[in-house]
Each structure stands twice: as structure tokens, then as C-alpha cells.
Tab-separated table of C-alpha atoms in Angstrom:
chain	number	residue	atom	x	y	z
A	1	MET	CA	-19.640	-17.860	-8.448
A	2	ARG	CA	-22.018	-19.980	-6.405
A	3	HIS	CA	-22.867	-22.440	-9.154
A	4	GLY	CA	-20.153	-21.649	-11.658
A	5	ALA	CA	-16.531	-22.516	-12.062
A	6	GLY	CA	-15.887	-21.403	-8.472
A	7	ILE	CA	-17.652	-24.290	-6.835
A	8	ARG	CA	-16.195	-26.874	-9.231
A	9	TYR	CA	-12.675	-25.703	-8.564
A	10	ALA	CA	-13.309	-25.328	-4.840
A	11	LEU	CA	-14.173	-29.027	-4.714
A	12	LEU	CA	-11.325	-29.941	-7.043
A	13	GLY	CA	-8.990	-27.936	-4.809
A	14	VAL	CA	-10.160	-29.756	-1.699
A	15	VAL	CA	-9.783	-33.140	-3.456
A	16	SER	CA	-6.233	-32.113	-4.429
A	17	GLN	CA	-5.398	-31.610	-0.746
A	18	HIS	CA	-6.034	-35.343	-0.173
A	19	PRO	CA	-3.482	-37.101	-2.401
A	20	GLU	CA	-4.419	-40.443	-0.850
A	21	GLY	CA	-8.074	-39.922	-1.845
A	22	VAL	CA	-11.133	-38.664	0.051
A	23	HIS	CA	-14.712	-39.863	0.657
A	24	GLY	CA	-17.601	-37.715	-0.543
A	25	TYR	CA	-18.818	-37.151	3.011
A	26	ALA	CA	-15.402	-36.075	4.332
A	27	LEU	CA	-15.089	-33.816	1.320
A	28	LYS	CA	-18.350	-32.070	2.079
A	29	ARG	CA	-17.365	-31.641	5.752
A	30	HIS	CA	-14.016	-30.206	4.775
A	31	CYS	CA	-15.672	-27.723	2.386
A	32	GLU	CA	-18.134	-26.671	5.069
A	33	ARG	CA	-15.439	-26.049	7.637
A	34	VAL	CA	-13.244	-24.074	5.302
A	35	LEU	CA	-15.795	-22.337	3.105
A	36	GLY	CA	-19.063	-22.761	4.980
A	37	ASN	CA	-19.526	-19.048	5.465
A	38	PHE	CA	-19.444	-18.381	1.800
A	39	TRP	CA	-20.977	-21.407	0.136
A	40	GLN	CA	-23.793	-23.605	1.265
A	41	LEU	CA	-23.523	-27.038	-0.246
A	42	ASN	CA	-25.942	-29.901	-0.168
A	43	PHE	CA	-25.003	-33.491	-0.880
A	44	GLY	CA	-26.819	-33.558	-4.216
A	45	GLU	CA	-24.838	-30.571	-5.380
A	46	VAL	CA	-21.544	-32.028	-4.168
A	47	TYR	CA	-22.137	-35.323	-5.967
A	48	ARG	CA	-23.307	-33.592	-9.149
A	49	VAL	CA	-20.103	-31.582	-9.206
A	50	LEU	CA	-18.023	-34.688	-8.436
A	51	ASP	CA	-19.720	-36.528	-11.338
A	52	TRP	CA	-18.955	-33.624	-13.618
A	53	LEU	CA	-15.308	-33.570	-12.484
A	54	SER	CA	-15.044	-37.347	-13.110
A	55	ALA	CA	-16.650	-37.083	-16.542
A	56	GLU	CA	-14.099	-34.420	-17.437
A	57	GLY	CA	-11.296	-36.698	-16.240
A	58	LEU	CA	-10.187	-34.230	-13.564
A	59	ILE	CA	-10.701	-36.692	-10.707
A	60	GLU	CA	-10.854	-40.485	-10.536
A	61	HIS	CA	-12.505	-43.021	-8.232
A	62	VAL	CA	-10.502	-45.510	-6.310
A	63	LEU	CA	-11.609	-48.278	-3.992
A	64	PRO	CA	-9.405	-48.353	-0.897
A	65	ASP	CA	-9.557	-52.169	-0.611
A	66	ALA	CA	-11.444	-55.150	-1.956
A	67	GLU	CA	-14.036	-55.274	0.861
A	68	SER	CA	-14.905	-51.599	0.947
A	69	SER	CA	-17.575	-50.297	-1.345
A	70	ARG	CA	-17.024	-46.651	-0.420
A	71	LYS	CA	-15.486	-44.690	-3.225
A	72	LEU	CA	-12.511	-42.442	-2.690
A	73	TYR	CA	-11.996	-39.474	-4.972
A	74	ARG	CA	-8.509	-38.570	-6.093
A	75	ILE	CA	-7.232	-35.817	-8.366
A	76	THR	CA	-5.746	-36.811	-11.754
A	77	GLU	CA	-2.793	-35.253	-13.494
A	78	LYS	CA	-5.224	-33.510	-15.838
A	79	GLY	CA	-7.145	-32.213	-12.818
A	80	ARG	CA	-3.985	-30.831	-11.255
A	81	GLN	CA	-3.143	-29.029	-14.491
A	82	SER	CA	-6.677	-27.647	-14.754
A	83	LEU	CA	-6.551	-26.395	-11.135
A	84	ASP	CA	-3.261	-24.627	-11.845
A	85	ASP	CA	-4.760	-22.946	-14.903
A	86	PHE	CA	-7.817	-21.862	-12.928
A	87	VAL	CA	-5.758	-20.394	-10.098
A	88	LEU	CA	-3.843	-18.211	-12.525
A	89	MET	CA	-6.872	-17.080	-14.538
A	90	PRO	CA	-8.363	-13.654	-13.704
A	91	PRO	CA	-11.597	-14.016	-11.677
A	92	THR	CA	-14.848	-13.569	-13.562
A	93	ASP	CA	-17.052	-12.463	-10.654
A	94	ALA	CA	-19.057	-9.345	-11.296
A	95	PRO	CA	-19.107	-6.860	-8.399
A	96	ARG	CA	-22.022	-7.440	-6.066
A	97	PRO	CA	-24.840	-4.958	-6.598
A	98	LEU	CA	-25.575	-2.698	-3.674
A	99	ARG	CA	-28.625	-3.487	-1.601
A	100	GLN	CA	-31.047	-3.466	-4.486
A	101	GLU	CA	-34.177	-3.813	-2.445
A	102	LEU	CA	-33.365	-0.804	-0.309
A	103	ALA	CA	-32.503	1.182	-3.448
A	104	VAL	CA	-35.928	0.374	-4.945
A	105	LYS	CA	-37.674	1.449	-1.753
A	106	LEU	CA	-35.726	4.694	-1.746
A	107	LEU	CA	-36.711	5.309	-5.330
A	108	PHE	CA	-40.439	5.112	-4.633
A	109	ALA	CA	-40.675	6.687	-1.189
A	110	GLY	CA	-41.652	10.323	-0.918
A	111	PRO	CA	-40.558	12.920	1.637
A	112	GLY	CA	-43.412	11.947	3.985
A	113	ARG	CA	-41.863	8.540	4.562
A	114	LEU	CA	-38.590	9.713	6.110
A	115	PRO	CA	-39.113	8.013	9.517
A	116	GLU	CA	-39.959	4.694	7.856
A	117	LEU	CA	-36.962	4.928	5.558
A	118	LEU	CA	-34.631	5.684	8.461
A	119	HIS	CA	-36.132	2.733	10.273
A	120	LEU	CA	-35.416	0.506	7.273
A	121	ILE	CA	-31.834	1.717	7.270
A	122	ASP	CA	-31.502	0.947	10.985
A	123	HIS	CA	-32.886	-2.495	10.342
A	124	GLN	CA	-30.399	-3.063	7.560
A	125	ARG	CA	-27.562	-1.769	9.744
A	126	GLU	CA	-28.448	-4.227	12.460
A	127	ALA	CA	-28.376	-7.079	9.931
A	128	TYR	CA	-24.899	-6.015	8.852
A	129	MET	CA	-23.682	-5.701	12.441
A	130	ARG	CA	-24.848	-9.256	13.061
A	131	GLN	CA	-22.946	-10.356	9.990
A	132	LEU	CA	-19.814	-8.692	11.352
A	133	SER	CA	-20.371	-10.357	14.689
A	134	LEU	CA	-20.706	-13.783	13.066
A	135	LEU	CA	-17.658	-13.163	10.903
A	136	GLY	CA	-15.764	-12.384	14.109
A	137	VAL	CA	-16.975	-15.646	15.660
A	138	GLN	CA	-15.840	-17.447	12.516
A	139	ARG	CA	-12.453	-15.700	12.603
A	140	ARG	CA	-11.808	-16.647	16.226
A	141	ARG	CA	-12.960	-20.202	15.615
A	142	LEU	CA	-10.620	-20.577	12.660
A	143	ALA	CA	-7.755	-19.133	14.672
A	144	ARG	CA	-8.310	-21.801	17.327
A	145	SER	CA	-8.705	-24.696	14.896
A	146	GLN	CA	-5.903	-26.822	13.519
A	147	LEU	CA	-7.052	-26.264	9.942
A	148	ASP	CA	-4.865	-24.374	7.545
A	149	ALA	CA	-7.431	-21.656	6.994
A	150	PHE	CA	-5.270	-19.089	5.272
A	151	VAL	CA	-7.597	-18.565	2.317
A	152	THR	CA	-10.698	-18.620	4.495
A	153	GLN	CA	-9.153	-15.909	6.673
A	154	LEU	CA	-8.661	-13.865	3.519
A	155	LEU	CA	-12.310	-14.430	2.593
A	156	VAL	CA	-13.383	-13.314	6.073
A	157	ASP	CA	-11.209	-10.189	5.669
A	158	GLY	CA	-12.885	-9.493	2.334
A	159	ALA	CA	-16.387	-10.040	3.705
A	160	GLU	CA	-15.636	-7.716	6.643
A	161	LEU	CA	-14.377	-4.997	4.352
A	162	SER	CA	-17.436	-5.198	2.135
A	163	VAL	CA	-19.832	-5.129	5.106
A	164	ARG	CA	-17.913	-2.150	6.445
A	165	ALA	CA	-18.402	-0.404	3.086
A	166	GLU	CA	-22.131	-1.202	3.086
A	167	LEU	CA	-22.446	0.230	6.606
A	168	ALA	CA	-20.632	3.408	5.584
A	169	TRP	CA	-22.988	3.655	2.620
A	170	LEU	CA	-26.028	3.267	4.907
A	171	ASP	CA	-24.755	6.072	7.160
A	172	ASP	CA	-24.335	8.208	4.082
A	173	VAL	CA	-27.817	7.390	2.771
A	174	ALA	CA	-29.365	8.153	6.161
A	175	GLN	CA	-27.615	11.500	6.372
A	176	LYS	CA	-28.482	12.554	2.826
A	177	LEU	CA	-32.110	11.427	3.133
A	178	THR	CA	-32.449	13.429	6.314
A	179	GLU	CA	-30.986	16.535	4.691
A	180	ARG	CA	-33.226	16.136	1.661
A	181	PHE	CA	-36.527	15.251	3.300
A	182	ARG	CA	-36.450	16.879	6.742
A	183	PRO	CA	-38.692	19.941	6.740
A	184	SER	CA	-36.464	22.998	7.106
A	185	ALA	CA	-37.007	24.913	10.302
B	1	MET	CA	-24.215	-3.372	37.010
B	2	ILE	CA	-24.144	0.031	35.379
B	3	GLU	CA	-27.325	1.983	35.081
B	4	PHE	CA	-28.067	5.287	33.358
B	5	ARG	CA	-31.366	6.895	34.326
B	6	ARG	CA	-32.320	9.665	31.924
B	7	VAL	CA	-28.830	11.099	31.974
B	8	THR	CA	-28.123	14.404	30.281
B	9	LYS	CA	-24.758	16.098	30.203
B	10	ILE	CA	-24.474	19.650	28.936
B	11	PHE	CA	-21.118	21.371	28.568
B	12	GLY	CA	-21.069	25.172	28.644
B	13	SER	CA	-24.114	27.331	29.112
B	14	GLY	CA	-26.399	29.733	27.303
B	15	ALA	CA	-25.962	30.042	23.558
B	16	THR	CA	-22.750	28.003	23.526
B	17	ALA	CA	-24.164	25.074	25.525
B	18	VAL	CA	-23.454	21.700	23.940
B	19	SER	CA	-25.445	18.661	24.908
B	20	ALA	CA	-22.930	15.771	24.890
B	21	VAL	CA	-25.341	13.194	26.298
B	22	SER	CA	-29.056	13.615	25.944
B	23	ASP	CA	-31.647	11.766	28.043
B	24	LEU	CA	-29.747	8.485	27.924
B	25	SER	CA	-31.041	5.428	29.769
B	26	PHE	CA	-29.721	1.877	29.818
B	27	THR	CA	-28.923	-0.965	32.212
B	28	CYS	CA	-25.750	-2.919	31.560
B	29	PRO	CA	-25.581	-6.192	33.524
B	30	ARG	CA	-22.430	-7.392	35.270
B	31	GLY	CA	-20.068	-9.335	33.006
B	32	ALA	CA	-21.483	-7.859	29.803
B	33	PHE	CA	-19.410	-6.653	26.889
B	34	TRP	CA	-21.032	-3.622	25.255
B	35	THR	CA	-19.783	-1.119	22.746
B	36	PHE	CA	-20.830	2.455	22.137
B	37	MET	CA	-20.599	3.339	18.503
B	38	GLY	CA	-21.144	6.608	16.727
B	39	PRO	CA	-19.415	9.419	14.889
B	40	SER	CA	-16.964	11.660	16.736
B	41	GLY	CA	-18.786	14.149	18.917
B	42	SER	CA	-21.681	11.753	19.468
B	43	GLY	CA	-21.060	11.613	23.219
B	44	LYS	CA	-19.448	8.171	23.421
B	45	SER	CA	-16.447	9.189	25.530
B	46	THR	CA	-18.603	11.324	27.811
B	47	VAL	CA	-20.597	8.194	28.696
B	48	LEU	CA	-17.390	6.565	29.978
B	49	HIS	CA	-16.375	9.730	31.873
B	50	LEU	CA	-19.773	9.772	33.571
B	51	ILE	CA	-19.409	6.143	34.681
B	52	ALA	CA	-15.934	6.776	36.087
B	53	GLY	CA	-17.206	9.839	37.932
B	54	LEU	CA	-14.799	12.084	36.048
B	55	THR	CA	-17.639	14.465	35.263
B	56	PRO	CA	-21.059	14.777	36.948
B	57	PRO	CA	-24.282	14.524	34.938
B	58	THR	CA	-26.265	17.740	34.428
B	59	SER	CA	-29.409	15.757	35.183
B	60	GLY	CA	-30.338	12.129	35.731
B	61	GLN	CA	-28.435	9.444	37.622
B	62	VAL	CA	-25.451	7.216	36.898
B	63	LEU	CA	-25.440	4.158	39.153
B	64	VAL	CA	-22.538	1.724	39.499
B	65	ASP	CA	-23.668	-1.358	41.407
B	66	GLY	CA	-26.602	0.615	42.688
B	67	VAL	CA	-24.562	3.572	43.995
B	68	ASP	CA	-25.089	7.029	42.507
B	69	VAL	CA	-21.689	8.136	41.231
B	70	ALA	CA	-22.580	11.829	41.465
B	71	GLY	CA	-23.447	11.406	45.152
B	72	MET	CA	-19.985	10.109	46.045
B	73	THR	CA	-17.451	12.209	47.908
B	74	PRO	CA	-14.267	12.963	45.921
B	75	ALA	CA	-12.476	10.293	47.978
B	76	GLU	CA	-15.119	7.678	47.238
B	77	SER	CA	-15.099	8.578	43.576
B	78	ALA	CA	-11.301	8.279	43.456
B	79	ALA	CA	-11.495	4.905	45.212
B	80	LEU	CA	-14.016	3.717	42.625
B	81	ARG	CA	-11.552	4.561	39.857
B	82	ARG	CA	-8.548	3.134	41.692
B	83	ARG	CA	-10.044	-0.160	42.820
B	84	ARG	CA	-12.999	-1.026	40.622
B	85	ILE	CA	-12.583	0.576	37.213
B	86	GLY	CA	-9.771	-0.104	34.756
B	87	TYR	CA	-9.459	2.593	32.110
B	88	VAL	CA	-7.868	1.904	28.730
B	89	LEU	CA	-7.315	4.840	26.403
B	90	GLN	CA	-6.176	5.360	22.841
B	91	ALA	CA	-2.931	6.876	24.161
B	92	PHE	CA	-1.248	4.210	26.261
B	93	ASN	CA	0.034	6.660	28.917
B	94	LEU	CA	2.882	4.426	30.031
B	95	LEU	CA	5.772	5.963	31.927
B	96	PRO	CA	8.840	5.657	29.663
B	97	PHE	CA	11.423	5.458	32.454
B	98	LEU	CA	9.768	2.484	34.152
B	99	THR	CA	9.858	-1.155	33.028
B	100	ALA	CA	6.756	-2.967	31.830
B	101	ARG	CA	6.451	-4.647	35.227
B	102	GLU	CA	6.729	-1.335	37.110
B	103	ASN	CA	4.199	0.362	34.836
B	104	VAL	CA	1.662	-2.413	35.319
B	105	GLY	CA	2.175	-2.414	39.096
B	106	MET	CA	1.814	1.368	39.424
B	107	PRO	CA	-1.908	1.481	40.408
B	108	LEU	CA	-1.253	-1.008	43.237
B	109	VAL	CA	1.844	0.816	44.459
B	110	LEU	CA	-0.108	4.085	44.538
B	111	ASP	CA	-2.813	2.306	46.503
B	112	GLY	CA	-0.311	1.147	49.130
B	113	VAL	CA	-0.461	-2.566	48.343
B	114	ARG	CA	2.558	-4.435	49.764
B	115	GLN	CA	5.300	-5.395	47.330
B	116	ALA	CA	4.891	-9.185	47.475
B	117	GLU	CA	1.221	-8.822	46.540
B	118	VAL	CA	2.099	-6.307	43.804
B	119	ASP	CA	4.614	-8.763	42.304
B	120	LYS	CA	2.120	-11.598	42.339
B	121	ARG	CA	-0.654	-9.603	40.714
B	122	VAL	CA	1.602	-8.002	38.114
B	123	THR	CA	2.833	-11.451	37.064
B	124	GLU	CA	-0.758	-12.605	36.789
B	125	ALA	CA	-1.811	-9.529	34.740
B	126	LEU	CA	1.213	-9.785	32.419
B	127	ALA	CA	0.414	-13.447	31.792
B	128	MET	CA	-3.169	-12.591	30.973
B	129	VAL	CA	-2.088	-10.229	28.186
B	130	HIS	CA	0.732	-12.562	27.045
B	131	MET	CA	3.478	-10.088	27.950
B	132	HIS	CA	5.345	-11.982	30.698
B	133	HIS	CA	8.370	-12.351	28.402
B	134	ARG	CA	8.577	-8.546	28.129
B	135	ALA	CA	8.332	-7.787	31.846
B	136	ASP	CA	11.719	-6.067	32.093
B	137	HIS	CA	11.504	-4.029	28.902
B	138	GLN	CA	10.811	-0.327	28.845
B	139	PRO	CA	7.742	0.804	26.877
B	140	THR	CA	9.815	2.668	24.290
B	141	HIS	CA	11.354	-0.663	23.258
B	142	LEU	CA	7.943	-2.196	22.590
B	143	SER	CA	5.578	-2.025	19.610
B	144	GLY	CA	2.304	-0.088	19.790
B	145	GLY	CA	0.327	-3.301	20.187
B	146	GLU	CA	2.598	-4.455	23.018
B	147	GLN	CA	2.307	-1.086	24.758
B	148	GLN	CA	-1.477	-1.329	24.611
B	149	ARG	CA	-1.241	-4.856	26.057
B	150	LEU	CA	0.660	-3.369	28.986
B	151	ALA	CA	-1.955	-0.656	29.398
B	152	ILE	CA	-4.604	-3.395	29.527
B	153	ALA	CA	-2.525	-5.326	32.068
B	154	ARG	CA	-2.307	-2.124	34.140
B	155	ALA	CA	-6.110	-1.888	33.983
B	156	LEU	CA	-6.468	-5.571	34.961
B	157	VAL	CA	-3.970	-5.533	37.816
B	158	ILE	CA	-6.484	-3.988	40.201
B	159	ARG	CA	-8.869	-6.883	39.358
B	160	PRO	CA	-11.505	-4.393	38.281
B	161	ALA	CA	-15.222	-5.034	38.070
B	162	ILE	CA	-15.433	-2.797	35.011
B	163	ILE	CA	-13.114	-1.980	32.131
B	164	LEU	CA	-13.799	1.243	30.265
B	165	ALA	CA	-11.969	1.347	26.943
B	166	ASP	CA	-11.993	4.489	24.814
B	167	GLU	CA	-10.891	3.756	21.209
B	168	PRO	CA	-8.251	1.334	22.547
B	169	THR	CA	-7.066	0.439	19.050
B	170	GLY	CA	-7.103	3.961	17.630
B	171	ASN	CA	-3.297	4.205	17.516
B	172	LEU	CA	-2.724	0.705	16.141
B	173	ASP	CA	-2.673	-0.825	12.687
B	174	ARG	CA	-5.480	-3.203	11.802
B	175	ALA	CA	-3.709	-6.444	12.672
B	176	ALA	CA	-2.515	-5.164	16.059
B	177	GLY	CA	-5.934	-3.602	16.686
B	178	ARG	CA	-7.624	-6.908	16.058
B	179	GLN	CA	-5.260	-8.681	18.472
B	180	ILE	CA	-6.118	-6.143	21.161
B	181	MET	CA	-9.837	-6.693	20.542
B	182	ASP	CA	-9.322	-10.470	20.668
B	183	LEU	CA	-7.560	-9.971	23.985
B	184	ILE	CA	-10.331	-7.789	25.445
B	185	HIS	CA	-12.922	-10.310	24.251
B	186	ASP	CA	-10.920	-13.101	25.857
B	187	VAL	CA	-10.474	-11.240	29.162
B	188	ASN	CA	-14.209	-10.545	29.347
B	189	ASP	CA	-14.892	-14.195	28.631
B	190	ARG	CA	-12.427	-15.588	31.170
B	191	THR	CA	-12.696	-13.141	34.062
B	192	GLY	CA	-16.278	-11.927	33.722
B	193	VAL	CA	-15.181	-8.294	33.965
B	194	THR	CA	-17.778	-5.918	32.518
B	195	VAL	CA	-16.419	-4.199	29.414
B	196	LEU	CA	-17.756	-0.964	27.989
B	197	LEU	CA	-15.872	0.043	24.896
B	198	VAL	CA	-16.124	3.083	22.681
B	199	THR	CA	-15.312	2.875	18.990
B	200	HIS	CA	-16.354	4.362	15.683
B	201	ASP	CA	-15.333	1.170	13.855
B	202	PRO	CA	-18.221	-1.257	13.219
B	203	VAL	CA	-15.892	-4.262	12.852
B	204	LEU	CA	-14.571	-3.647	16.369
B	205	ALA	CA	-18.002	-2.777	17.742
B	206	ALA	CA	-19.206	-6.183	16.540
B	207	TYR	CA	-16.962	-7.955	19.084
B	208	ALA	CA	-19.513	-7.003	21.727
B	209	GLN	CA	-22.739	-8.700	22.745
B	210	ARG	CA	-24.606	-5.433	22.377
B	211	VAL	CA	-23.956	-2.271	20.414
B	212	LEU	CA	-25.461	1.068	21.408
B	213	ARG	CA	-25.368	3.602	18.620
B	214	LEU	CA	-25.298	7.191	19.756
B	215	VAL	CA	-26.187	10.128	17.544
B	216	ASP	CA	-25.889	13.635	19.011
B	217	GLY	CA	-25.656	12.211	22.514
B	218	ALA	CA	-28.927	10.297	22.260
B	219	LEU	CA	-29.394	6.561	22.026
B	220	HIS	CA	-30.325	6.094	18.396
B	221	GLN	CA	-30.237	2.334	18.119
B	222	GLU	CA	-29.542	-0.669	20.306
B	223	MET	CA	-28.416	-3.852	18.601
B	224	ALA	CA	-28.116	-7.277	20.246
B	225	LEU	CA	-25.471	-9.401	18.541
B	226	ASP	CA	-24.939	-12.211	21.009
B	227	GLU	CA	-26.671	-15.009	19.165
B	228	GLU	CA	-24.163	-17.620	18.113
B	229	PRO	CA	-25.071	-20.303	15.606
B	230	ASP	CA	-25.841	-23.587	17.372
B	231	ASP	CA	-23.864	-25.811	15.055
B	232	PRO	CA	-20.202	-24.780	14.988
B	233	THR	CA	-19.855	-25.994	11.413
B	234	ALA	CA	-23.026	-24.288	10.251
B	235	PRO	CA	-22.540	-21.613	7.637
B	236	VAL	CA	-23.282	-18.227	9.109
B	237	LEU	CA	-23.730	-16.171	5.969
B	238	HIS	CA	-25.843	-16.582	2.908
């Protein structure tokens, strides 16, 4: 979703929330505040997507007044229709693969490597706990802000649930590895 | 400050002896917010009982602000619990025939604090948990989340140095549980009370600055989570 339709429609969606038009810089800031946890954008990327949206006739440029040279982006009727269609279309994201790197390590490690494998799992668990901690920071920050962050809250919920599942999986892997590889007394 | 020095706690004896806590050492600074995480039976609750002096260690020392809890007389130990430690449990343990205000004030009344002071501190504690508008309600007329807020106010009313919370959201749905965790986080932040919280839920454990994972009573892993991103707008996940 990072470089696909998702990002194009995320930007189109944000433009649509500014009926009076929005500058590229303000647009990027808005995206970062609302979606920053999930998408990292650089200016080049933002402007490439904006060019694409203009070429497709989904947004248009306006100049706020004669003196200003800063372009404002505004959604077109066609853009609004396209956004509606996108919102109602089923998502195309494939499910995220489980921690592939850990899976590969597990595949090639023999019984003698149990302590190292458990250590890897601990390491991975700590990374996930940090993610949860940062998601919590993000959640509290959004709750305090004036932004309408409804969708972002939903994304944070989703991210928390998936990290929780990964952690449960790690516990399971650790337990099963131990049963399988620990020398029986 | 709470310090465990090679603490072991064994319940029972002989063949049926169960080691609930096994050679556990840590030093928790004043004002910290830590969680103990682990599966049920991993010794998490026993750690809290040891701190509160509800059970003595089999070996090792538990120090609260430098004083060995096991060396206290029963009166000293009771005073520690009454004046310095607020306990929050999964079951709210509110008295159904008393109002919210009376429930929250109970620890002070039992400690012989005069009524004017009780009133003042109850009002302050109810405000801290955002329950002042419910002061005259009875617990049975309140939601689970509100009842737990009262239980937290009852823990705060003594102005404790330490709050021990044992699965405080275990009886609540996720939204109410999260509000309680937000509240505990906020109270730790604003009052500097040390919080030690037990949970099996990683999402809740991640509210803390540090997570200690116990397996079979032993410290299996210690995770520091207190690094916040410098830039508030910076993305925090890949």
C-alpha cells in the first residue's frame, strides 16, 4: 500500500478536506500528523503524487491571489467521484507476512542453538514492546490534539492488535522451541 | 525506592513446594512506572504481596525506602499499607452500602483522620479520577470503569508513595480498561507516585517505562520502553 493506490488516495483525501485549497507543505504536514506512524513521506514523493493527481484531473491548481506564486491544490469534481469509488472498493492489501527473517533463522538453526534462538525471540519481543509503547504515545497525543483523528485511531487500534498477535506468536514459538530442543531430563 | 535483593518465595514445603518468586533482584526508583508481565502463575502478584508486606520472603530482602519489610513489626507493616501504599485490585472491593465519597474516604476514616481533612482529600482524589460528579452515587449504580476509578481514588486518598495495581483492568472491557490505564499513567505523571502494575496484557504493559517479564518466578527479561521520539510529528513506526 505504501507506494500504490493507498498513498495517492490518502493525499487526495487530505486535499478533499481543504475545499478552499491547500499548499503542498501544509499538505505534507497534515499527512504526517494524521498518518505519520504508518507512512513516511518525503517532499519528492508528495509532489510526484500531486503531479500524477493533477495529470489525471483529480485535483487542480489555483493561485490564491495575483501576487502570490504559491500554488494551492484543490480537489475537482472528478477527484471527489474517484475518492468515493476508492472508499467503497474492497482493499487490495495482502496480509503482512510473519517475521520472515526470524522464520528463516528458525529453519536453519539446529537443537544446539536453543539459547541463541530464545535470545533472538527476546530481542524481537522487546522491539514489539517498544512499538506498543510508541503506539500508546501516539494514541495519547492524538487524544490531546484538536485534530479529527478518528481514522488514525482506528489504524493505531489495528497496529496494536497485530503487534499483540505477533507477541503471542513469539511466546508460542519460544515455548515450542524449548519443548522440541531442550534435552529431556 | 523499592529494592529486591535476591528474593525467593516458596509456598508449601517438601515435594509440594512451589517457588513463586525465584532469586529476583531489581531496584525501582521513586516515581517510576513499571509493569510486571508474564503468564498466570509466573509470580507477578506475589511480587506485589512481598512489597506490601502481606507475605514474607523465604530468603532475600525486600526494601521499601531502605527499610526491610520483613523486619517490620505487624503494626509497622500495617502502617506501611495504610499510609504509604495504595493497592488496586482486579475486583474493586467497594462497599455497596456506602456512597462513592464514603468509600473513597474509608482508609482515612479508619486511620482516625478528622472529618474536615477527610472531606478535603476525598474531593481532591475524586477530582483526580474525574469522578467528582458521581460523589453521592452508590457503587452498584456505577459502571465497572467508574467503580475502578473509585478504587483508584481510594488508593490515592492516602497520598501514597507507591501504587500497587494487580490486573486493574481485568474486569473491564477494552475501552474502559484503556481509560483506566490512561488514568494511572496520568496520575504517575502528575503526582510522581511510584506505580508497579501487574498484567498479562502486553498493550497495557507498554504504558510503563520499564517492563519486567517473569517466567516461573524468575526475571526472564527486562525491557526499557521510556524513549520518546524527539520530534512530536516524527513517524514512530516503519
